[in-house]
XYZ file of C-alpha atoms in Angstrom:
700
model
C -20.603 23.414 41.994
C -18.061 21.653 39.739
C -14.430 22.713 40.146
C -12.768 24.713 37.376
C -10.793 23.401 35.657
C -12.250 19.875 36.041
C -8.704 18.420 35.711
C -5.463 20.119 36.643
C -3.654 18.611 33.627
C -5.916 20.425 31.146
C -6.263 23.736 33.008
C -4.853 25.769 30.094
C -8.016 24.962 28.066
C -10.451 26.319 30.720
C -11.099 29.698 32.273
C -13.488 31.091 34.868
C -16.081 33.469 33.382
C -17.151 36.758 34.939
C -20.241 35.024 36.286
C -18.119 32.384 38.016
C -18.864 29.632 35.493
C -16.236 27.297 34.012
C -15.756 27.913 30.273
C -13.941 25.429 28.029
C -11.958 26.601 24.999
C -14.317 26.414 21.998
C -11.852 24.502 19.788
C -8.200 23.465 19.798
C -6.981 25.298 16.703
C -9.319 28.312 17.055
C -9.474 28.541 13.247
C -5.774 29.473 13.038
C -2.975 27.688 11.179
C -0.253 26.420 13.523
C 2.609 26.994 11.079
C 3.047 29.794 8.570
C 2.601 29.299 4.831
C 6.359 29.416 4.264
C 6.789 26.141 6.169
C 4.010 24.521 4.117
C 5.505 25.572 0.780
C 8.995 24.580 1.992
C 7.825 21.055 2.819
C 5.872 20.611 -0.441
C 8.467 22.119 -2.796
C 11.601 21.235 -0.795
C 10.813 17.568 -0.252
C 9.317 17.323 -3.742
C 12.530 18.635 -5.344
C 14.733 16.483 -3.091
C 12.915 13.252 -3.949
C 12.770 14.126 -7.645
C 16.560 14.571 -7.761
C 17.594 11.866 -5.266
C 15.354 9.094 -6.640
C 16.344 9.902 -10.231
C 19.996 9.748 -9.084
C 19.446 6.289 -7.528
C 17.927 5.065 -10.807
C 20.955 6.430 -12.717
C 23.355 4.708 -10.282
C 21.591 1.387 -10.832
C 21.811 1.810 -14.595
C 25.464 2.949 -14.511
C 26.960 0.501 -12.026
C 24.574 -2.475 -11.927
C 23.836 -2.527 -15.638
C 20.009 -2.282 -15.557
C 18.593 -1.885 -19.061
C 15.884 0.773 -19.153
C 13.458 -0.983 -21.477
C 9.663 -0.683 -21.460
C 9.488 -3.981 -19.528
C 11.837 -2.625 -16.879
C 9.929 0.695 -16.726
C 6.547 -1.000 -16.080
C 7.534 -4.154 -14.141
C 10.868 -3.242 -12.435
C 12.410 -6.324 -14.062
C 10.042 -8.731 -12.199
C 12.931 -9.288 -9.805
C 12.046 -7.290 -6.649
C 12.886 -8.992 -3.337
C 10.741 -9.559 -0.221
C 11.821 -6.525 1.850
C 11.294 -3.953 -0.898
C 7.920 -5.472 -1.912
C 6.784 -5.335 1.737
C 7.980 -1.735 2.011
C 6.088 -0.807 -1.168
C 2.879 -2.450 0.124
C 3.136 -0.483 3.393
C 3.797 2.702 1.456
C 0.960 2.149 -1.049
C -1.562 1.473 1.708
C -0.470 4.368 3.961
C -2.730 7.213 2.889
C -3.252 10.522 4.641
C -6.415 8.887 6.057
C -4.361 6.061 7.599
C -2.494 8.560 9.722
C -5.352 10.988 10.374
C -8.667 9.119 10.449
C -7.329 6.211 12.519
C -6.741 8.709 15.338
C -10.175 10.220 14.697
C -11.876 6.841 15.367
C -9.706 6.450 18.495
C -10.983 9.853 19.632
C -14.580 8.759 18.876
C -14.667 5.132 20.120
C -11.556 4.645 22.290
C -9.292 1.556 22.052
C -11.613 -0.265 19.607
C -11.199 2.442 16.917
C -7.470 1.933 16.135
C -7.889 -1.855 16.335
C -10.767 -2.008 13.821
C -9.096 0.518 11.526
C -5.919 -1.593 11.440
C -7.423 -5.088 11.296
C -10.199 -4.067 8.884
C -7.670 -2.891 6.296
C -4.841 -5.407 6.895
C -6.624 -8.626 5.943
C -7.132 -7.541 2.313
C -3.357 -7.253 1.839
C -2.752 -10.607 3.564
C -5.322 -12.331 1.335
C -4.088 -10.547 -1.793
C -0.878 -12.533 -1.315
C -2.843 -15.566 -2.586
C -3.759 -13.667 -5.775
C -0.159 -12.497 -6.135
C 1.316 -16.010 -6.208
C -1.457 -17.189 -8.561
C -0.434 -14.462 -11.048
C 3.062 -15.972 -11.103
C 1.585 -19.396 -11.840
C -1.123 -18.498 -14.336
C -0.031 -15.252 -16.052
C 3.754 -14.961 -15.553
C 4.264 -12.315 -18.287
C 1.232 -10.085 -17.587
C 1.704 -6.337 -17.071
C -1.729 -5.390 -15.624
C -4.766 -7.112 -14.134
C -6.889 -6.065 -17.118
C -4.514 -7.875 -19.496
C -5.348 -11.066 -17.577
C -9.086 -10.276 -17.773
C -8.888 -9.841 -21.565
C -6.871 -13.030 -22.077
C -9.414 -14.989 -20.041
C -12.833 -13.382 -20.595
C -12.483 -11.382 -23.821
C -13.065 -7.805 -24.940
C -16.452 -7.060 -23.272
C -15.214 -8.040 -19.798
C -11.938 -6.233 -20.477
C -13.724 -2.935 -21.179
C -15.969 -3.269 -18.080
C -13.090 -4.025 -15.701
C -10.792 -1.500 -17.353
C -13.446 1.193 -16.748
C -13.770 0.322 -13.059
C -9.994 -0.028 -12.564
C -9.490 3.405 -14.128
C -12.163 4.963 -11.958
C -10.722 3.387 -8.815
C -7.183 4.587 -9.583
C -8.369 8.052 -10.565
C -10.612 8.567 -7.525
C -8.021 7.104 -5.111
C -5.454 9.519 -6.567
C -7.807 12.463 -6.109
C -8.720 11.419 -2.551
C -5.022 11.059 -1.654
C -4.295 14.536 -2.974
C -7.318 16.113 -1.320
C -6.624 14.433 2.034
C -3.040 15.647 2.011
C -3.906 19.108 0.714
C -6.614 19.604 3.371
C -4.198 18.908 6.218
C -1.409 21.017 4.706
C -4.021 23.797 4.474
C -5.187 23.309 8.078
C -1.648 23.254 9.510
C 0.010 25.929 7.384
C -2.691 27.911 5.591
C -1.357 26.915 2.137
C -4.199 27.175 -0.403
C -5.805 23.742 -0.752
C -5.990 23.927 -4.543
C -2.407 25.167 -4.876
C -1.264 22.209 -2.746
C -3.255 19.815 -4.987
C -1.233 20.986 -7.999
C 2.175 21.257 -6.278
C 2.309 17.926 -4.392
C 2.525 15.721 -7.553
C 5.362 17.694 -9.210
C 8.325 15.806 -7.716
C 6.527 12.474 -8.153
C 6.116 13.114 -11.904
C 9.853 13.793 -12.346
C 11.182 10.604 -10.723
C 8.419 8.398 -12.173
C 9.255 9.579 -15.711
C 12.950 8.957 -15.010
C 12.683 5.466 -13.538
C 9.161 4.093 -13.826
C 8.035 1.435 -11.351
C 11.539 0.881 -9.913
C 11.858 4.595 -9.098
C 8.442 4.447 -7.445
C 9.626 1.464 -5.352
C 12.866 3.195 -4.309
C 10.994 6.383 -3.363
C 8.394 4.315 -1.493
C 11.151 2.715 0.588
C 12.616 6.097 1.567
C 9.117 7.408 2.367
C 8.438 4.288 4.484
C 11.637 4.847 6.457
C 10.635 8.439 7.294
C 7.017 7.477 8.159
C 8.192 4.695 10.506
C 10.856 6.808 12.210
C 8.221 9.483 12.991
C 5.765 6.741 14.065
C 8.264 5.362 16.610
C 9.003 8.881 17.924
C 5.301 9.561 18.606
C 4.602 6.122 20.122
C 7.512 6.365 22.579
C 6.696 9.997 23.316
C 3.166 9.147 24.506
C 3.973 5.964 26.443
C 7.516 6.529 27.796
C 9.101 9.963 27.295
C 6.510 12.745 27.572
C 6.236 14.876 30.718
C 2.493 15.286 30.054
C 1.740 11.552 29.755
C 4.774 9.243 29.608
C 3.350 5.879 30.749
C 0.378 3.537 30.126
C -0.661 4.030 33.777
C -1.057 7.804 33.356
C -2.931 7.395 30.049
C -5.247 4.801 31.665
C -5.988 6.998 34.688
C -6.733 10.045 32.507
C -8.998 8.058 30.114
C -11.031 6.868 33.116
C -11.332 10.427 34.423
C -12.349 12.179 31.176
C -15.139 9.624 30.565
C -16.410 9.798 34.161
C -20.207 9.924 34.671
C -19.936 12.705 37.234
C -18.239 15.067 34.783
C -20.118 18.253 33.880
C -20.584 18.366 30.084
C -23.175 21.132 29.674
C -22.424 24.496 28.048
C -20.123 26.300 28.703
C -18.123 23.614 30.637
C -17.951 21.794 27.334
C -19.288 22.536 23.858
C -21.339 20.501 21.415
C -19.145 18.046 19.485
C -16.281 17.972 22.008
C -15.260 14.741 23.795
C -16.679 14.883 27.302
C -18.016 12.260 29.707
C -19.227 8.709 28.881
C -19.140 7.470 25.274
C -22.480 6.559 23.670
C -22.589 2.917 22.552
C -19.566 1.859 24.632
C -19.716 -0.539 27.604
C -20.041 1.592 30.774
C -19.435 4.633 28.549
C -15.705 3.840 28.678
C -12.985 4.486 26.090
C -11.218 1.397 27.479
C -13.366 -1.377 26.011
C -13.762 -3.420 22.828
C -17.521 -3.582 23.540
C -18.306 -0.595 21.328
C -21.245 -0.625 18.884
C -19.838 2.356 16.939
C -16.394 0.757 16.748
C -17.849 -2.566 15.524
C -19.984 -0.945 12.793
C -16.956 1.046 11.652
C -14.920 -2.197 11.602
C -17.442 -3.981 9.360
C -17.565 -1.008 6.944
C -13.778 -0.939 6.888
C -13.444 -4.678 6.172
C -16.046 -4.758 3.390
C -15.122 -1.465 1.749
C -11.375 -2.028 1.607
C -11.672 -5.241 -0.401
C -12.732 -3.111 -3.365
C -10.010 -0.541 -2.841
C -7.257 -3.210 -2.822
C -8.521 -5.774 -5.346
C -9.631 -3.263 -8.009
C -6.494 -1.104 -7.678
C -4.043 -2.012 -10.447
C -1.192 -0.755 -8.226
C -1.381 -3.870 -6.004
C -1.404 -6.165 -9.049
C 1.647 -4.344 -10.441
C 3.547 -4.877 -7.190
C 2.749 -8.593 -7.426
C 3.907 -8.651 -11.076
C 7.173 -6.859 -10.152
C 8.062 -9.273 -7.334
C 10.305 -12.277 -7.936
C 8.208 -15.484 -7.544
C 9.958 -16.620 -4.346
C 9.344 -13.210 -2.712
C 5.742 -12.486 -3.750
C 3.816 -14.272 -0.989
C 6.281 -13.342 1.779
C 6.297 -9.680 0.692
C 2.510 -9.321 0.933
C 2.282 -11.099 4.299
C 5.121 -9.061 5.791
C 3.768 -5.832 4.263
C 0.301 -6.441 5.730
C 1.627 -7.203 9.223
C 3.955 -4.181 9.259
C 1.221 -1.882 7.912
C -1.037 -2.969 10.818
C 1.274 -1.007 13.122
C 0.800 2.299 11.279
C -2.863 2.920 12.220
C -2.872 0.692 15.341
C 0.265 1.958 17.097
C -0.047 5.555 15.909
C -3.743 5.990 16.800
C -3.370 4.100 20.104
C -0.778 6.785 20.895
C -1.947 10.060 19.323
C -5.700 9.309 19.257
C -5.948 8.142 22.873
C -3.353 10.786 23.793
C -5.749 13.542 22.653
C -8.418 12.168 25.015
C -5.967 11.663 27.887
C -4.847 15.305 27.551
C -8.507 16.448 27.461
C -7.804 18.555 24.364
C -10.762 20.767 23.312
C -10.932 19.233 19.823
C -14.300 19.692 18.098
C -16.142 17.141 15.967
C -15.448 19.304 12.909
C -11.700 19.400 13.617
C -11.643 15.629 14.190
C -13.499 14.885 10.941
C -10.906 16.985 9.070
C -8.133 14.756 10.462
C -6.776 17.190 13.040
C -6.636 14.858 16.069
C -2.982 13.734 15.501
C -1.689 17.281 14.855
C -3.448 18.494 18.018
C -1.775 15.802 20.163
C 1.605 16.329 18.476
C 1.423 20.086 19.159
C 0.271 19.575 22.762
C 3.239 17.275 23.450
C 5.999 18.779 21.272
C 4.879 22.238 20.182
C 5.574 23.334 16.598
C 8.196 20.597 16.197
C 5.398 18.038 16.564
C 3.316 19.641 13.815
C 6.356 19.777 11.457
C 7.055 16.065 12.110
C 3.450 15.167 11.392
C 3.349 17.361 8.273
C 6.486 15.586 6.985
C 4.935 12.185 7.708
C 1.775 13.159 5.823
C 3.680 14.455 2.816
C 5.554 11.125 2.621
C 2.284 9.170 2.782
C 0.521 11.220 0.097
C 3.384 11.323 -2.429
C 4.321 7.673 -1.984
C 0.810 6.301 -2.448
C 0.210 8.860 -5.223
C 3.262 7.716 -7.207
C 2.044 4.094 -7.240
C -1.346 5.270 -8.542
C 0.423 7.305 -11.249
C 2.367 4.320 -12.613
C -0.750 2.109 -12.291
C -2.769 4.460 -14.535
C 0.181 4.716 -16.943
C 0.398 0.921 -17.354
C -3.371 0.612 -17.928
C -3.238 3.266 -20.659
C -0.115 1.791 -22.238
C -0.886 -1.937 -22.249
C -4.700 -2.097 -22.054
C -5.521 0.729 -24.453
C -2.501 1.563 -26.632
C -0.985 -1.919 -27.088
C -4.363 -3.723 -27.115
C -6.536 -1.485 -29.316
C -4.295 1.084 -31.044
C -0.900 -0.451 -31.886
C -0.658 -4.195 -31.067
C 2.781 -4.419 -32.724
C 4.271 -1.476 -30.835
C 8.016 -1.730 -30.222
C 9.521 -1.513 -26.746
C 10.816 1.982 -27.524
C 7.313 3.166 -28.488
C 5.748 1.557 -25.371
C 8.307 3.338 -23.184
C 7.557 6.645 -24.901
C 3.781 6.234 -24.410
C 4.281 5.248 -20.734
C 6.259 8.410 -20.042
C 3.755 10.595 -21.892
C 0.883 9.172 -19.819
C 2.830 9.705 -16.565
C 3.374 13.349 -17.517
C -0.200 13.872 -18.776
C -1.991 12.196 -15.864
C 0.430 13.709 -13.340
C -0.485 17.196 -14.548
C -4.171 16.256 -14.663
C -4.145 14.881 -11.079
C -4.324 18.315 -9.490
C -7.151 19.469 -11.760
C -9.018 16.221 -11.090
C -8.649 16.651 -7.329
C -10.147 20.145 -7.557
C -13.075 18.941 -9.735
C -13.868 15.979 -7.453
C -13.576 18.170 -4.383
C -16.168 20.542 -5.846
C -18.387 17.608 -6.896
C -17.924 15.795 -3.558
C -17.363 12.358 -5.124
C -16.202 9.633 -2.717
C -14.956 6.062 -2.838
C -18.244 4.834 -1.397
C -19.405 3.024 -4.536
C -16.111 1.522 -5.761
C -16.522 -1.942 -4.240
C -16.197 -4.711 -6.815
C -13.808 -7.054 -5.067
C -15.638 -10.286 -5.837
C -15.448 -9.820 -9.634
C -11.665 -9.786 -9.589
C -11.356 -12.145 -6.621
C -12.982 -14.839 -8.792
C -10.708 -14.067 -11.756
C -8.424 -16.920 -10.707
C -11.257 -19.402 -10.026
C -11.281 -22.061 -12.788
C -15.081 -22.143 -13.208
C -15.644 -18.354 -13.308
C -17.127 -17.222 -16.636
C -17.188 -13.890 -18.500
C -20.979 -13.417 -18.392
C -21.030 -13.849 -14.599
C -18.075 -11.471 -14.205
C -19.732 -8.667 -16.188
C -23.236 -9.195 -14.746
C -21.974 -9.520 -11.161
C -19.798 -6.419 -11.378
C -22.445 -4.159 -12.945
C -25.343 -5.546 -10.830
C -23.351 -5.264 -7.594
C -22.400 -1.670 -8.343
C -25.932 -0.563 -9.308
C -27.663 -2.304 -6.381
C -25.000 -1.021 -3.985
C -25.576 2.590 -5.053
C -29.400 2.188 -4.917
C -29.190 0.684 -1.402
C -26.722 3.333 -0.247
C -28.958 6.233 -1.360
C -32.233 4.533 -0.269
C -30.997 3.858 3.275
C -29.722 7.446 3.453
C -33.124 8.813 2.434
C -35.108 6.511 4.786
C -32.770 6.954 7.753
C -32.141 10.716 7.564
C -34.918 12.049 5.311
C -32.493 13.788 2.942
C -29.656 12.836 0.624
C -26.561 15.052 0.740
C -22.796 14.774 1.245
C -23.151 14.639 5.015
C -25.871 11.954 5.240
C -24.479 9.695 2.483
C -21.128 9.488 4.309
C -22.611 8.212 7.591
C -22.122 4.684 8.892
C -25.540 3.054 8.265
C -25.894 3.916 4.523
C -22.233 3.096 3.845
C -22.504 -0.262 5.606
C -25.716 -1.212 3.767
C -24.423 -0.112 0.345
C -21.069 -1.850 0.743
C -22.582 -5.137 1.936
C -25.212 -5.246 -0.803
C -22.647 -4.387 -3.489
C -20.041 -6.962 -2.522
C -22.482 -9.780 -1.610
C -24.842 -9.454 -4.596
C -21.957 -8.984 -7.045
C -20.183 -12.043 -5.670
C -23.384 -14.132 -5.528
C -24.419 -13.316 -9.134
C -20.942 -14.170 -10.435
C -20.778 -17.407 -8.414
C -24.256 -18.628 -9.504
C -23.598 -17.881 -13.199
C -20.252 -19.648 -13.016
C -21.686 -22.730 -11.296
C -24.531 -22.952 -13.846
C -22.240 -22.432 -16.872
C -18.685 -23.190 -15.682
C -15.864 -22.116 -17.967
C -13.460 -24.835 -16.691
C -10.584 -22.696 -17.837
C -7.057 -24.123 -18.281
C -5.044 -20.818 -18.248
C -3.482 -21.361 -21.691
C -4.425 -17.891 -22.991
C -3.177 -16.055 -19.872
C 0.152 -17.886 -20.110
C 0.406 -16.697 -23.722
C 0.498 -12.994 -22.723
C 3.803 -11.807 -24.180
C 6.516 -9.425 -23.093
C 7.348 -6.553 -25.435
C 11.135 -7.059 -25.256
C 12.053 -10.745 -25.419
C 14.943 -10.493 -22.986
C 16.309 -13.454 -21.097
C 15.142 -13.435 -17.463
C 17.801 -12.805 -14.806
C 15.984 -15.251 -12.531
C 16.967 -18.923 -12.370
C 14.478 -21.438 -13.830
C 14.075 -22.826 -10.300
C 12.009 -19.717 -9.391
C 9.243 -20.698 -11.846
C 8.964 -24.400 -10.988
C 5.276 -25.303 -10.539
C 5.908 -27.395 -7.389
C 7.696 -24.461 -5.751
C 4.875 -22.039 -6.619
C 2.232 -24.478 -5.314
C 4.163 -24.746 -2.020
C 4.299 -20.925 -1.880
C 0.518 -20.768 -2.410
C -0.089 -23.301 0.389
C 2.174 -21.205 2.651
C 0.362 -17.904 2.020
C -3.069 -19.566 2.332
C -2.054 -21.008 5.729
C -0.486 -17.846 7.126
C -2.683 -15.280 5.343
C -5.950 -16.935 6.401
C -4.447 -17.752 9.834
C -3.525 -14.142 10.612
C -6.888 -12.971 9.222
C -8.722 -15.222 11.703
C -6.478 -14.047 14.541
C -6.847 -10.286 13.991
C -10.512 -10.182 12.948
C -12.067 -12.930 15.097
C -9.856 -14.330 17.893
C -8.264 -11.086 19.131
C -11.548 -9.137 19.528
C -13.360 -12.194 20.971
C -10.660 -12.696 23.608
C -10.923 -8.992 24.541
C -14.721 -9.009 25.040
C -14.858 -10.910 28.388
C -12.612 -8.240 29.929
C -15.400 -5.664 29.475
C -13.786 -2.445 30.663
C -9.999 -2.839 30.566
C -8.157 -3.055 33.877
C -4.967 -1.045 34.336
C -2.870 -4.200 33.803
C -4.751 -5.180 30.642
C -4.441 -1.704 29.140
C -0.700 -1.698 29.934
C -0.433 -5.035 28.067
C -2.422 -3.510 25.144
C -0.121 -0.447 25.056
C 2.999 -2.668 25.162
C 1.658 -4.597 22.120
C 1.146 -1.288 20.259
C 4.655 -0.041 21.131
C 6.339 -3.389 20.358
C 4.455 -3.924 17.080
C 5.306 -0.414 15.923
C 8.979 -0.765 16.914
C 9.604 -4.257 15.492
C 7.606 -3.560 12.331
C 9.551 -0.337 11.729
C 12.918 -2.041 12.321
C 12.084 -4.867 9.898
C 10.747 -2.653 7.111
C 13.803 -0.353 7.341
C 16.507 -3.041 7.682
C 15.323 -5.940 5.496
C 15.508 -4.168 2.079
C 19.046 -2.982 2.941
C 20.165 -6.471 4.013
C 18.704 -8.094 0.882
C 20.299 -5.491 -1.417
C 23.631 -5.221 0.417
C 25.626 -6.773 -2.451
C 24.067 -4.331 -4.943
C 24.788 -1.385 -2.611
C 28.427 -2.506 -2.289
C 28.760 -2.766 -6.069
C 27.372 0.751 -6.518
C 29.789 2.211 -3.928
C 32.681 0.285 -5.457
C 31.744 1.719 -8.853
C 31.321 5.261 -7.519
C 34.724 5.341 -5.805
C 36.697 3.468 -8.459
C 38.251 5.026 -11.571
C 35.718 4.992 -14.425
C 38.423 3.898 -16.912
C 39.266 0.927 -14.702
C 35.578 0.020 -14.422
C 35.293 0.034 -18.216
C 38.330 -2.286 -18.491
C 36.873 -4.634 -15.851
C 33.536 -4.622 -17.666
C 35.325 -5.386 -20.955
C 37.220 -8.259 -19.307
C 33.963 -9.561 -17.832
C 32.354 -9.607 -21.297
C 35.362 -11.472 -22.770
C 35.432 -13.915 -19.871
C 31.703 -14.522 -20.241
C 32.183 -15.177 -23.970
C 34.955 -17.687 -23.180
C 32.803 -19.417 -20.553
C 29.872 -19.611 -22.967
C 32.098 -21.036 -25.701
C 33.702 -23.714 -23.469
C 31.010 -26.393 -24.119
C 31.277 -25.757 -27.860
C 35.111 -25.856 -27.763
C 35.016 -29.031 -25.693
C 32.679 -30.658 -28.205
C 34.969 -29.627 -31.123
C 38.004 -31.003 -29.250
C 36.284 -34.355 -28.626
C 35.203 -34.573 -32.254
C 38.766 -33.863 -33.450
C 40.112 -36.422 -30.969
C 37.640 -39.001 -32.268
C 38.687 -38.248 -35.863
C 42.350 -38.656 -34.908
C 41.651 -42.009 -33.272
C 39.818 -43.217 -36.370
C 42.687 -42.013 -38.593
C 45.290 -43.793 -36.453
C 43.180 -46.965 -36.472
C 42.836 -46.903 -40.253
C 46.598 -46.282 -40.696
C 47.413 -49.178 -38.393
C 45.104 -51.447 -40.369
C 46.701 -50.276 -43.629
C 50.218 -51.119 -42.352
C 49.271 -54.469 -40.866
C 47.359 -55.784 -43.943
C 50.455 -56.578 -46.209
C 52.023 -58.699 -43.415
C 49.005 -60.917 -43.579
């Protein structure tokens, strides 16, 4: 008879029944919220109010002491002058959803070490490759405000309406999914009503976005990134160095081997249906410690294909590229992608594998609702762990949500209002419309989340990457763009639903979300859409010269703060070559070379797993340090100027500012004064020469 409990380290989750059998706890959370509702409302309303006030204050400081002019251009593009560190931080923040934190640990719990790797690599390469698009925007549409503006300038009104529709739908559904993901976990951890959370989470975001537009979103994203990475480092070190329960890669390795052992009893009531127990189906030797996992690989392919659409059709990523200074664009996207890799990889390699190593009685239902990380955090740290994770999740949801809010605002303002309603709108009017849309859509976000939750809509059909990926290909034509986009979408949905029906015999929310239909639908959508567009463009090439995209105008014709050197074509071409080399290089490394080199190992040895864990810890630590420190280092002069202004007499600052204006006027007038002086000197010389000639003539 099997011993009870099967492992001493998880004895608290087992008990001996009256009949002498070993009974495992039926679930980890037992249907109860870990924290009370007061904590949930405190986090939502407290952090929301803090960020609304603090971020708005930062925007005011920049305006007061740095002299930023709050025009419509500044509101929607952040002055097109954002440096590498802040762009990278924004990319990390935009791409860190609730799902990044929660579902990455779920796939670790399902597939073992391959889950976090495929989650991270499958969603990093899109950001790395988007860096190529970002630098091309600087070359070919330097004054654009949105991706759809570029589409209209190149392919005309019909293509503009098609892509605008899909961009809107992507932004709207991503926003709703972000809210629902966050609200569901807040509900599970604290019992806060899921619909109430959907309405309350966006409140603070609306306030600071109205106050400072894209720049406020960037500043808030940086602060959110700092908090997310500090919590990430705490959890990673807790699992692999500091915890009494685990505390080293050796202990985690030993436990993972034990819980997946073939001799383990997994029948009722020793374990329950849907709980992790014994060997893993589809994994080499049933082990969690292998990259040879069929489930992990299928998930990786779905992740790679599906996320191209989410990144390339999301106007938020295009806006970040537009806001970056040209010399920072490519570096920001590469750095952002590499740092983001650590969020799912390091976190899930810690909390996801930690849940298995602790033999927590998590059910399949709990895991699918994203409760693997909270379970591990609670097991290791108690309620403090769940509060840390709740804080991390709130940061992820609000940060990514704010970028979606400003993305929708810019589409409404520039692609609808300025294009079709009031082409001659002044900067003041554009700014007013932008703020109205932020307020309107912000209030509508909660309602939308509730509607989509009831309808069960997902991101499964929003994969149109190839249409926009070819936007910057010279031969791509409008007919191919429209036909490819619409055909790819329709065929993708047909394939998705057909495979669901054939494979499972019924079409519902459960079956349509499974791996096989999603993989088939995504592949058909992206490949057919791309193929149709490519064939049409090769048959009837546009051979476009980018004149119309370069003619996109700014609303306020202000002089750029950037030196002309930033826009030199040779410099931008070198930047493109750099991002192609490193972006494609890292893509090959993390999607092909890394997994291939891990396959011959089969089941990881203790030494190899220790090496794997060290990579996860180091990547998380270095990435966090860089993303926290670099924006501060790059903006140190600005920070000093703000502090100098804050702690210096306002009257004195006004006098200094007045002197600066006078000095600048003098400096600007020097060339003119010098020219006047030389002209007067020349006149004097001529006068003296003529007088000399007049005096010398009578002597002759």
